[in-house]
Coordinates of C-alpha atoms in Angstrom, one line a residue:
M1 CA 0.0 0.0 0.0
S2 CA 1.3 3.4 -1.0
E3 CA 1.3 6.3 1.5
L4 CA 2.7 9.8 1.7
I5 CA 5.4 10.4 4.4
R6 CA 5.3 13.9 5.8
V7 CA 7.6 16.1 7.9
P8 CA 6.9 15.6 11.7
D9 CA 6.9 18.5 14.2
I10 CA 10.4 20.1 14.0
G11 CA 9.5 23.2 15.9
G12 CA 9.7 25.5 13.0
E13 CA 11.3 25.4 9.5
G14 CA 14.3 23.6 8.3
E15 CA 16.4 23.4 5.1
V16 CA 17.1 20.1 3.3
I17 CA 20.9 19.8 3.4
E18 CA 21.3 16.1 2.8
I19 CA 19.1 13.4 1.2
L20 CA 20.1 10.0 2.5
V21 CA 18.0 7.8 0.3
K22 CA 16.9 7.6 -3.3
E23 CA 13.9 6.3 -5.3
G24 CA 13.7 2.5 -5.4
D25 CA 15.6 2.1 -2.1
H26 CA 14.3 -0.5 0.4
I27 CA 14.4 1.2 3.8
E28 CA 13.9 0.0 7.4
A29 CA 11.8 1.6 10.1
E30 CA 13.7 4.4 11.8
Q31 CA 16.2 4.6 9.0
S32 CA 17.2 8.2 8.3
L33 CA 15.6 9.7 5.2
L34 CA 17.2 13.2 5.0
T35 CA 18.9 15.9 7.1
L36 CA 17.2 19.2 8.0
E37 CA 19.0 22.2 9.4
S38 CA 17.3 24.8 11.4
D39 CA 18.8 27.8 13.3
K40 CA 19.4 25.7 16.3
A41 CA 20.1 22.1 15.3
S42 CA 20.8 19.6 12.5
M43 CA 18.4 16.7 12.6
E44 CA 17.9 13.5 10.6
I45 CA 14.2 12.6 9.9
P46 CA 13.6 8.8 10.4
A47 CA 11.2 6.6 8.4
P48 CA 8.1 5.7 10.4
R49 CA 8.1 2.2 8.9
A50 CA 9.8 -0.1 6.4
G51 CA 9.1 -0.1 2.7
V52 CA 10.2 0.8 -0.8
I53 CA 10.6 4.5 -1.8
K54 CA 8.3 5.1 -4.7
S55 CA 9.1 8.8 -5.3
L56 CA 10.9 11.7 -3.5
K57 CA 9.0 14.9 -3.1
V58 CA 11.9 17.1 -2.0
K59 CA 15.3 18.3 -3.2
L60 CA 18.4 19.8 -1.7
G61 CA 17.8 23.4 -0.5
D62 CA 14.1 23.0 0.0
K63 CA 12.6 24.8 3.1
L64 CA 10.3 22.4 4.9
K65 CA 7.9 22.6 7.9
E66 CA 5.6 20.2 9.7
G67 CA 3.2 18.5 7.4
D68 CA 5.2 19.0 4.1
A69 CA 5.4 15.9 1.9
L70 CA 8.8 14.1 2.0
L71 CA 8.3 11.0 -0.1
E72 CA 5.8 8.3 -1.3
L73 CA 6.4 5.0 0.4
D74 CA 5.1 1.5 -0.5
S75 CA 4.7 0.1 2.9
E76 CA 5.5 -3.6 3.6
S77 CA 2.8 -3.9 6.3
Q78 CA 0.4 -1.7 8.0
A79 CA 0.2 -3.9 11.0
D80 CA 3.1 -2.3 12.7
A81 CA 2.1 1.2 11.8
P82 CA 1.1 3.5 14.7
A83 CA -2.4 4.7 14.8
A84 CA -1.3 8.2 13.7
A85 CA 2.1 8.3 12.0
N86 CA 2.3 12.0 12.0
P87 CA -0.3 13.4 14.4
P88 CA -0.9 17.1 14.2
V89 CA 0.1 19.2 17.1
D90 CA -2.4 21.6 18.5
E91 CA -0.7 24.9 18.3
A92 CA -3.0 26.3 21.1
E93 CA -1.9 23.5 23.4
E94 CA 1.8 24.1 22.4
E95 CA 1.6 27.6 23.7
L96 CA -0.5 27.1 26.8
P97 CA 0.8 29.2 29.6
Q98 CA 2.0 27.7 32.8
P99 CA -1.0 27.3 35.3
E100 CA -0.7 29.6 38.2
D101 CA -2.0 27.2 40.8
G102 CA 0.5 28.0 43.5
G103 CA 2.3 24.8 42.9
A104 CA 6.0 24.1 43.2
A105 CA 6.7 25.1 39.6
S106 CA 5.1 28.5 40.0
A107 CA 7.0 29.1 43.2
D108 CA 10.3 28.2 41.6
A109 CA 9.6 30.6 38.7
A110 CA 8.6 33.5 40.9
Q111 CA 10.8 36.6 40.4
A112 CA 13.2 37.6 43.2
P113 CA 13.7 41.2 44.3
A114 CA 15.3 43.4 41.6
S115 CA 18.5 43.9 43.5
A116 CA 19.2 40.2 44.2
E117 CA 21.3 37.8 42.3
A118 CA 20.7 34.0 42.1
S119 CA 22.6 30.9 41.0
E120 CA 20.6 28.7 38.7
E121 CA 21.2 25.2 37.6
I122 CA 21.0 24.8 33.8
R123 CA 20.1 21.2 32.9
V124 CA 19.7 19.1 29.8
P125 CA 16.2 19.2 28.3
D126 CA 14.3 16.2 27.0
L127 CA 16.4 14.5 24.4
G128 CA 13.9 12.0 23.1
S129 CA 15.0 8.6 21.7
D130 CA 16.8 6.7 24.4
G131 CA 17.4 9.9 26.2
K132 CA 21.2 9.9 26.0
A133 CA 23.6 12.1 24.0
R134 CA 27.4 12.7 23.9
V135 CA 29.0 16.0 24.7
I136 CA 31.0 16.8 21.6
E137 CA 31.7 20.5 22.2
I138 CA 31.6 22.9 25.1
L139 CA 31.0 26.4 23.8
V140 CA 31.4 28.5 27.0
K141 CA 33.9 28.7 29.8
E142 CA 33.8 29.5 33.5
G143 CA 33.6 33.2 34.2
E144 CA 32.2 34.0 30.8
Q145 CA 29.3 36.5 30.5
I146 CA 26.6 34.9 28.2
N147 CA 23.4 36.1 26.7
A148 CA 20.0 34.5 26.6
D149 CA 19.7 31.8 23.9
Q150 CA 23.5 31.6 23.5
S151 CA 24.6 28.0 22.9
L152 CA 26.2 26.3 25.8
V153 CA 27.2 22.8 24.6
T154 CA 26.8 20.7 21.5
L155 CA 25.3 17.2 22.0
E156 CA 25.3 14.4 19.5
S157 CA 22.7 11.5 19.6
D158 CA 22.1 8.8 17.1
K159 CA 19.8 11.0 15.1
A160 CA 20.9 14.6 15.5
S161 CA 23.6 17.1 16.5
M162 CA 22.1 19.9 18.6
E163 CA 23.2 23.0 20.5
I164 CA 21.7 23.5 23.9
P165 CA 20.9 27.2 24.4
S166 CA 20.9 29.2 27.7
P167 CA 17.4 30.1 28.9
K168 CA 18.7 33.5 30.2
A169 CA 21.7 35.8 30.5
G170 CA 24.2 35.6 33.2
T171 CA 27.7 34.6 34.2
V172 CA 28.9 31.0 34.0
E173 CA 29.9 30.0 37.5
R174 CA 30.9 26.3 37.1
I175 CA 30.7 23.9 34.2
A176 CA 29.5 20.4 35.3
V177 CA 30.0 18.4 32.1
Q178 CA 33.1 17.2 30.3
L179 CA 33.8 16.4 26.7
D180 CA 32.6 12.9 25.6
A181 CA 30.4 12.5 28.6
E182 CA 27.0 10.8 28.1
V183 CA 24.2 13.0 29.4
G184 CA 20.4 12.7 29.6
K185 CA 17.3 14.7 30.5
G186 CA 17.8 16.6 33.7
D187 CA 21.6 16.2 33.9
L188 CA 23.4 19.3 35.1
I189 CA 25.2 21.3 32.5
L190 CA 26.4 24.3 34.5
H191 CA 25.7 26.8 37.3
L192 CA 24.6 30.2 36.0
R193 CA 24.8 33.4 38.1
T194 CA 21.9 35.6 37.0
S195 CA 20.5 38.9 38.0
S196 CA 16.8 38.9 38.9
A197 CA 16.3 42.0 36.9
S198 CA 17.2 40.3 33.7
A199 CA 15.8 36.8 34.6
K200 CA 12.4 35.8 33.5
P201 CA 10.3 32.8 34.5
Q202 CA 10.9 29.6 32.5
P203 CA 7.6 28.0 31.5
S204 CA 7.2 24.3 32.2
S205 CA 7.1 21.9 29.3
R206 CA 3.8 20.2 28.4
R207 CA 5.5 17.6 26.2
S208 CA 5.6 13.8 26.9
P209 CA 9.0 12.3 27.8
S210 CA 9.2 10.5 24.4
E211 CA 9.0 13.7 22.4
P212 CA 12.3 14.5 20.5
A213 CA 14.7 17.2 21.8
K214 CA 14.3 19.2 18.7
A215 CA 10.9 20.4 19.9
T216 CA 12.4 21.5 23.2
I217 CA 15.1 23.4 21.4
A218 CA 12.6 25.0 19.1
A219 CA 10.5 26.1 22.1
E220 CA 13.6 27.7 23.6
A221 CA 14.2 29.5 20.4
D222 CA 10.6 30.8 20.2
R223 CA 11.1 32.8 23.4
A224 CA 14.0 34.7 21.9
P225 CA 13.3 37.9 20.0
A226 CA 13.2 37.4 16.3
P227 CA 16.2 39.0 14.5
T228 CA 15.4 41.8 12.1
A229 CA 17.9 40.5 9.5
R230 CA 20.2 37.6 9.0
S231 CA 23.6 38.9 8.2
A232 CA 25.1 35.5 7.8
D233 CA 24.1 31.8 7.8
P234 CA 24.1 30.1 11.2
A235 CA 27.3 28.5 12.3
P236 CA 27.4 24.8 11.5
V237 CA 27.3 22.3 14.3
G238 CA 30.5 20.3 14.9
A239 CA 33.9 20.0 16.4
P240 CA 36.5 22.8 15.9
S241 CA 38.7 22.4 12.8
R242 CA 40.0 24.3 9.8
G243 CA 41.8 27.0 11.7
G244 CA 39.1 27.4 14.4
S245 CA 36.0 27.1 12.2
K246 CA 33.5 24.3 12.7
V247 CA 33.2 21.1 10.7
H248 CA 29.7 21.1 9.1
A249 CA 28.5 17.5 9.0
G250 CA 25.5 15.4 10.1
P251 CA 25.6 12.7 12.8
A252 CA 25.6 9.9 10.2
V253 CA 28.7 11.4 8.5
R254 CA 30.4 11.9 11.8
M255 CA 29.7 8.2 12.7
L256 CA 31.2 7.1 9.4
A257 CA 34.2 9.3 9.9
R258 CA 34.8 7.8 13.4
E259 CA 34.5 4.2 12.0
L260 CA 37.1 4.9 9.3
G261 CA 39.4 7.0 11.6
V262 CA 39.0 10.1 9.4
D263 CA 39.7 13.6 10.7
L264 CA 36.8 15.6 9.3
G265 CA 39.0 18.7 9.4
Q266 CA 41.0 17.3 6.5
V267 CA 38.0 16.5 4.3
S268 CA 36.9 18.8 1.6
A269 CA 33.1 19.6 1.7
S270 CA 30.9 19.4 -1.4
G271 CA 27.5 19.9 0.2
P272 CA 25.5 23.1 0.7
K273 CA 27.0 25.6 3.1
E274 CA 30.3 23.7 3.0
R275 CA 28.7 20.7 4.5
I276 CA 30.6 17.4 4.5
L277 CA 28.7 14.5 2.9
K278 CA 29.2 10.8 3.2
E279 CA 30.6 10.8 -0.4
D280 CA 33.2 13.4 0.7
V281 CA 34.5 11.1 3.5
Q282 CA 34.5 8.0 1.2
G283 CA 36.3 10.0 -1.5
Y284 CA 38.9 11.1 1.0
V285 CA 39.6 7.6 2.2
K286 CA 39.9 6.3 -1.4
Q287 CA 42.3 9.1 -2.2
R288 CA 44.5 8.3 0.8
L289 CA 44.5 4.6 -0.1
N290 CA 45.5 5.2 -3.7
T291 CA 48.3 7.7 -2.8
P292 CA 51.7 5.9 -3.2
A293 CA 53.8 6.0 -0.1
A294 CA 56.6 7.7 -1.9
A295 CA 54.4 10.6 -2.9
T296 CA 53.7 11.6 0.7
S297 CA 56.0 13.6 2.8
G298 CA 55.2 12.2 6.2
S299 CA 52.2 12.6 8.6
G300 CA 50.7 15.9 8.1
I301 CA 53.4 17.1 5.7
P302 CA 52.1 18.4 2.4
A303 CA 53.5 16.5 -0.7
I304 CA 55.6 18.4 -3.2
P305 CA 53.4 19.4 -6.1
A306 CA 54.0 17.6 -9.4
V307 CA 55.7 19.7 -12.2
D308 CA 55.4 19.1 -15.9
F309 CA 59.1 19.6 -16.8
S310 CA 58.5 19.0 -20.5
R311 CA 57.1 22.6 -20.6
F312 CA 60.7 23.8 -20.2
G313 CA 62.5 21.5 -22.6
E314 CA 63.1 17.9 -23.6
T315 CA 63.0 15.4 -20.7
E316 CA 63.6 11.6 -20.2
E317 CA 62.2 9.5 -17.4
V318 CA 64.6 6.9 -16.1
P319 CA 63.2 4.4 -13.6
M320 CA 65.0 4.0 -10.3
G321 CA 66.6 0.7 -9.6
R322 CA 65.2 -1.6 -6.9
L323 CA 68.2 -0.8 -4.5
M324 CA 67.8 2.9 -5.0
R325 CA 64.1 2.7 -4.3
L326 CA 64.6 0.7 -1.1
A327 CA 67.3 3.1 0.1
S328 CA 65.1 6.1 -0.7
T329 CA 62.3 4.7 1.5
N330 CA 64.6 3.8 4.4
L331 CA 66.4 7.1 4.4
H332 CA 63.1 9.0 4.2
R333 CA 61.7 7.0 7.2
S334 CA 64.9 7.6 9.2
W335 CA 65.0 11.3 8.6
L336 CA 61.3 11.8 9.5
N337 CA 61.4 9.6 12.7
I338 CA 64.8 10.4 14.2
P339 CA 65.8 13.8 15.5
H340 CA 69.2 14.0 13.8
V341 CA 72.0 16.2 15.2
T342 CA 75.6 16.1 13.7
Q343 CA 78.8 16.7 15.6
F344 CA 81.6 18.0 13.4
D345 CA 85.3 17.6 14.4
S346 CA 88.7 16.9 13.0
V347 CA 91.4 14.6 14.4
D348 CA 95.1 14.4 13.9
I349 CA 96.0 11.1 12.1
S350 CA 99.6 11.9 11.3
D351 CA 100.9 9.1 13.5
V352 CA 98.3 6.7 12.2
E353 CA 99.4 7.4 8.7
E354 CA 103.1 6.7 9.6
F355 CA 102.1 3.5 11.3
R356 CA 100.0 2.4 8.3
Q357 CA 102.8 3.1 5.8
A358 CA 105.3 1.2 8.1
Q359 CA 103.0 -1.9 8.1
K360 CA 102.4 -1.9 4.4
A361 CA 104.9 -4.8 3.8
A362 CA 103.4 -6.9 6.6
A363 CA 99.9 -6.4 5.2
E364 CA 101.0 -7.4 1.7
K365 CA 102.6 -10.5 3.1
A366 CA 99.3 -11.4 4.7
G367 CA 97.6 -10.8 1.4
V368 CA 95.6 -7.7 2.5
K369 CA 95.8 -3.9 2.0
L370 CA 95.9 -1.9 5.3
T371 CA 93.7 1.2 4.7
L372 CA 92.3 3.6 7.3
L373 CA 89.0 1.8 7.5
P374 CA 90.2 -1.2 9.6
I375 CA 91.9 1.3 12.0
L376 CA 88.6 3.3 12.3
L377 CA 86.7 0.0 12.8
K378 CA 89.0 -1.0 15.7
A379 CA 88.9 2.4 17.3
C380 CA 85.1 2.7 17.1
A381 CA 84.7 -0.8 18.5
R382 CA 86.7 0.3 21.5
L383 CA 84.5 3.4 22.0
L384 CA 81.3 1.3 21.7
R385 CA 82.5 -0.7 24.7
E386 CA 83.5 2.5 26.6
M387 CA 80.3 4.4 25.8
P388 CA 77.5 1.8 25.8
D389 CA 74.8 4.3 24.9
F390 CA 76.3 4.4 21.4
N391 CA 76.0 0.6 21.2
S392 CA 72.2 0.6 22.0
S393 CA 68.8 1.0 20.4
L394 CA 65.7 2.8 21.6
A395 CA 63.1 0.3 22.9
P396 CA 59.8 0.2 21.0
S397 CA 58.1 1.8 24.0
G398 CA 60.4 4.8 23.7
E399 CA 61.0 4.5 27.5
A400 CA 64.1 2.3 27.7
L401 CA 67.4 1.5 25.9
I402 CA 68.4 -1.9 24.6
R403 CA 72.1 -2.2 25.2
K404 CA 74.0 -4.8 23.1
K405 CA 76.8 -7.0 24.5
Y406 CA 78.2 -7.6 21.0
V407 CA 80.0 -5.1 18.7
H408 CA 79.0 -5.4 15.0
I409 CA 79.9 -2.5 12.8
G410 CA 78.6 -1.8 9.3
F411 CA 80.5 0.2 6.6
A412 CA 78.9 1.8 3.5
V413 CA 80.0 0.6 0.1
D414 CA 79.3 2.6 -3.1
T415 CA 78.2 0.2 -5.8
P416 CA 76.9 0.8 -9.4
G417 CA 73.4 -0.1 -8.2
G418 CA 73.4 2.1 -5.1
L419 CA 74.6 2.1 -1.5
L420 CA 75.1 -1.2 0.4
V421 CA 76.1 -1.6 4.1
P422 CA 77.8 -4.9 4.8
V423 CA 78.4 -5.8 8.5
I424 CA 81.6 -7.0 10.2
R425 CA 80.7 -9.0 13.3
D426 CA 82.6 -9.0 16.6
V427 CA 84.9 -6.2 15.5
D428 CA 86.4 -5.8 19.0
S429 CA 87.8 -9.3 19.0
K430 CA 89.6 -9.2 15.6
S431 CA 93.0 -7.9 14.6
L432 CA 93.6 -5.0 12.1
L433 CA 94.7 -7.5 9.4
Q434 CA 91.6 -9.7 9.9
L435 CA 89.4 -6.6 9.7
A436 CA 91.2 -5.4 6.5
G437 CA 90.7 -8.8 4.8
E438 CA 87.1 -9.1 5.8
A439 CA 86.2 -5.6 4.8
A440 CA 87.8 -6.1 1.4
E441 CA 86.0 -9.4 0.8
L442 CA 82.6 -7.9 1.8
A443 CA 83.1 -4.8 -0.3
E444 CA 83.9 -7.0 -3.4
K445 CA 80.8 -9.1 -2.8
A446 CA 78.7 -5.9 -2.6
R447 CA 80.0 -4.6 -5.9
S448 CA 79.5 -8.0 -7.6
K449 CA 76.0 -8.4 -6.2
K450 CA 76.9 -11.5 -4.2
L451 CA 76.3 -10.0 -0.8
S452 CA 73.7 -12.1 1.1
P453 CA 70.9 -10.3 3.2
D454 CA 72.3 -11.8 6.4
A455 CA 75.6 -10.0 5.7
M456 CA 73.8 -6.6 5.9
Q457 CA 72.0 -7.2 9.2
G458 CA 72.8 -6.8 12.9
A459 CA 75.0 -3.7 12.9
C460 CA 75.3 -1.6 16.1
F461 CA 77.0 1.3 14.4
T462 CA 77.9 2.4 10.9
I463 CA 80.9 4.1 9.3
T464 CA 80.5 5.9 5.9
S465 CA 83.4 7.5 4.1
L466 CA 83.6 10.0 1.3
G467 CA 87.3 10.5 1.7
H468 CA 88.1 8.9 -1.6
I469 CA 85.9 11.5 -3.3
G470 CA 86.4 14.7 -1.3
G471 CA 84.6 17.2 0.9
T472 CA 85.2 18.6 4.3
G473 CA 82.1 17.4 6.1
F474 CA 78.5 16.2 5.6
T475 CA 75.5 15.0 7.6
P476 CA 75.1 11.2 7.3
I477 CA 71.6 9.8 7.9
I478 CA 71.3 7.3 10.8
N479 CA 70.6 3.7 9.9
P480 CA 67.9 2.7 12.4
P481 CA 67.6 1.0 14.8
E482 CA 71.2 2.3 15.3
V483 CA 71.5 5.5 17.2
A484 CA 74.7 7.0 15.5
I485 CA 76.7 6.9 12.3
L486 CA 80.2 8.2 11.7
G487 CA 80.9 10.1 8.5
V488 CA 84.5 10.4 7.3
S489 CA 85.7 13.0 4.8
R490 CA 89.0 13.5 2.9
S491 CA 92.1 14.1 5.1
S492 CA 94.4 16.9 4.3
L493 CA 97.8 18.3 5.4
Q494 CA 97.3 21.5 7.5
P495 CA 99.5 23.7 9.7
V496 CA 98.9 23.1 13.4
W497 CA 100.3 25.3 16.1
D498 CA 102.2 23.2 18.7
G499 CA 102.9 26.1 21.1
K500 CA 106.1 27.2 19.5
A501 CA 105.6 26.9 15.8
F502 CA 103.2 25.6 13.1
Q503 CA 103.8 22.0 12.2
P504 CA 102.4 20.2 9.2
R505 CA 99.8 17.6 10.4
M506 CA 97.4 15.3 8.6
L507 CA 93.8 16.2 9.8
L508 CA 90.8 14.0 9.2
P509 CA 87.3 15.6 9.2
L510 CA 84.6 13.6 11.1
S511 CA 80.8 14.0 11.1
L512 CA 79.0 12.1 13.8
S513 CA 75.2 12.1 13.4
Y514 CA 73.3 10.9 16.4
D515 CA 69.8 10.3 17.7
H516 CA 69.2 13.1 20.1
R517 CA 66.6 11.0 22.0
V518 CA 69.4 8.7 23.1
I519 CA 72.6 10.7 22.8
N520 CA 73.1 14.3 24.0
G521 CA 75.5 16.8 22.6
A522 CA 78.1 16.4 25.3
A523 CA 78.3 12.7 24.8
A524 CA 78.8 13.1 21.1
A525 CA 81.6 15.7 21.6
R526 CA 83.3 13.3 24.0
F527 CA 83.0 10.5 21.4
T528 CA 84.8 12.4 18.7
R529 CA 87.4 13.7 21.1
R530 CA 88.1 10.2 22.4
L531 CA 88.3 8.9 18.9
G532 CA 90.9 11.6 18.2
D533 CA 92.9 10.4 21.2
L534 CA 92.9 6.8 20.0
L535 CA 93.9 7.7 16.4
G536 CA 96.5 10.1 17.8
D537 CA 98.3 7.2 19.4
I538 CA 97.5 3.9 17.8
R539 CA 99.3 2.1 20.7
T540 CA 96.4 3.0 23.0
L541 CA 94.2 0.4 21.2
L542 CA 96.3 -2.3 22.7
L543 CA 95.6 -1.2 26.3

């Protein structure tokens, strides 16, 4: 059987800002049909019964009031229909004055002397439905002077978001509700200090406990003087966002956003009056899911806009190799998650160079080449034992350090395919010649693509050198979960004052990047100074 569904009593007039169904839809009883917005609330109109929508009688932007046709519904059954789906409201009864029978209500509403002030309790009106709603916004603060009909809090139920107005002017003494609290009819919102000269009696409600809160809100609005002109649209209901403005969205959209974990402040609105629709939330989620990880610049960081370089001249797109792509992702993750600080220093390696040249024959006899790298590995291993925070990792909780009892050190190798970092294990227990041979072997495997994944795992610390290329310093990026990395630049012969004269000394620039959550600046400076001491006299490594 076909019947016409009309607008129930909404306490005035509302604008259609969202249509939630379409012709041909099968709907259930209490399913929301559309969203109306009045000056005081956004509300969803539910279906009185289940059925199939035959035709819609409204469109977006229509102004509706009680009794206006919404849609034509083919009902599944009339058995469960109430006797009067949309009973008319007797306007005369709606505006009946409060009986002056000397009862408690009249006594409470009696005016006090003009010079007196009183503290009043402002409570939650009848909310209808199951009588509960969540506090999603508190719009006033303690000590604030407010006007009559000024909104105090925003409540959100299953069917509507509504602002609760103040029945009179006064000063907020104490706020009794908190954000996200569940409140119902009669719960205390705040204490209001009022002047009896400006206070006026609040008529009692004649409505039944099951009547929706929107009628109560409308009755409060009816007592306010009608504005002579509307200079702007009423502020949308919602949580603060977009630089202090409010998100304009209905309860169903807010529920969808909560389920999907979407911040409505980040969603572009396509509805009337910048209202966010369900399609906007769904489109936002699809866009985020389809955005490649490499195109984002971290949480909350805007991506670099795409540029059509062909506008400026001829171009060629060369795909990145797999190794380069992996390195790009890892370096990006490290830079965004670790607070990098770099300590720059230079150390005197004149004596180390003399020692290295003196041992050249012994190294050749052992079949290895003694470079500066094995000496740096040995010296750093000594320091990782002396300064265990450098040989640690931050625990996943962020509240503890995991200190390692082993000393494995990685060293960066430049290969045609990209940067690889093989790891030498137990560096502190190996001789310089053993380290030289193992480093050369691992470097050759890296360049010939024969390095196994296991050979690049487990490092406690990393050394990266640009000395064979040049430069006086750089900022190496930490290889997590390590907490530090040593960068080595090209050594050079420089004059150094010894107290009497300038002497030619070989100085090596060092760049120590460290995780400032674990290592402080003083510890980093001590590390590079102590490294300088060990390299200044190679014999101290034997102690």
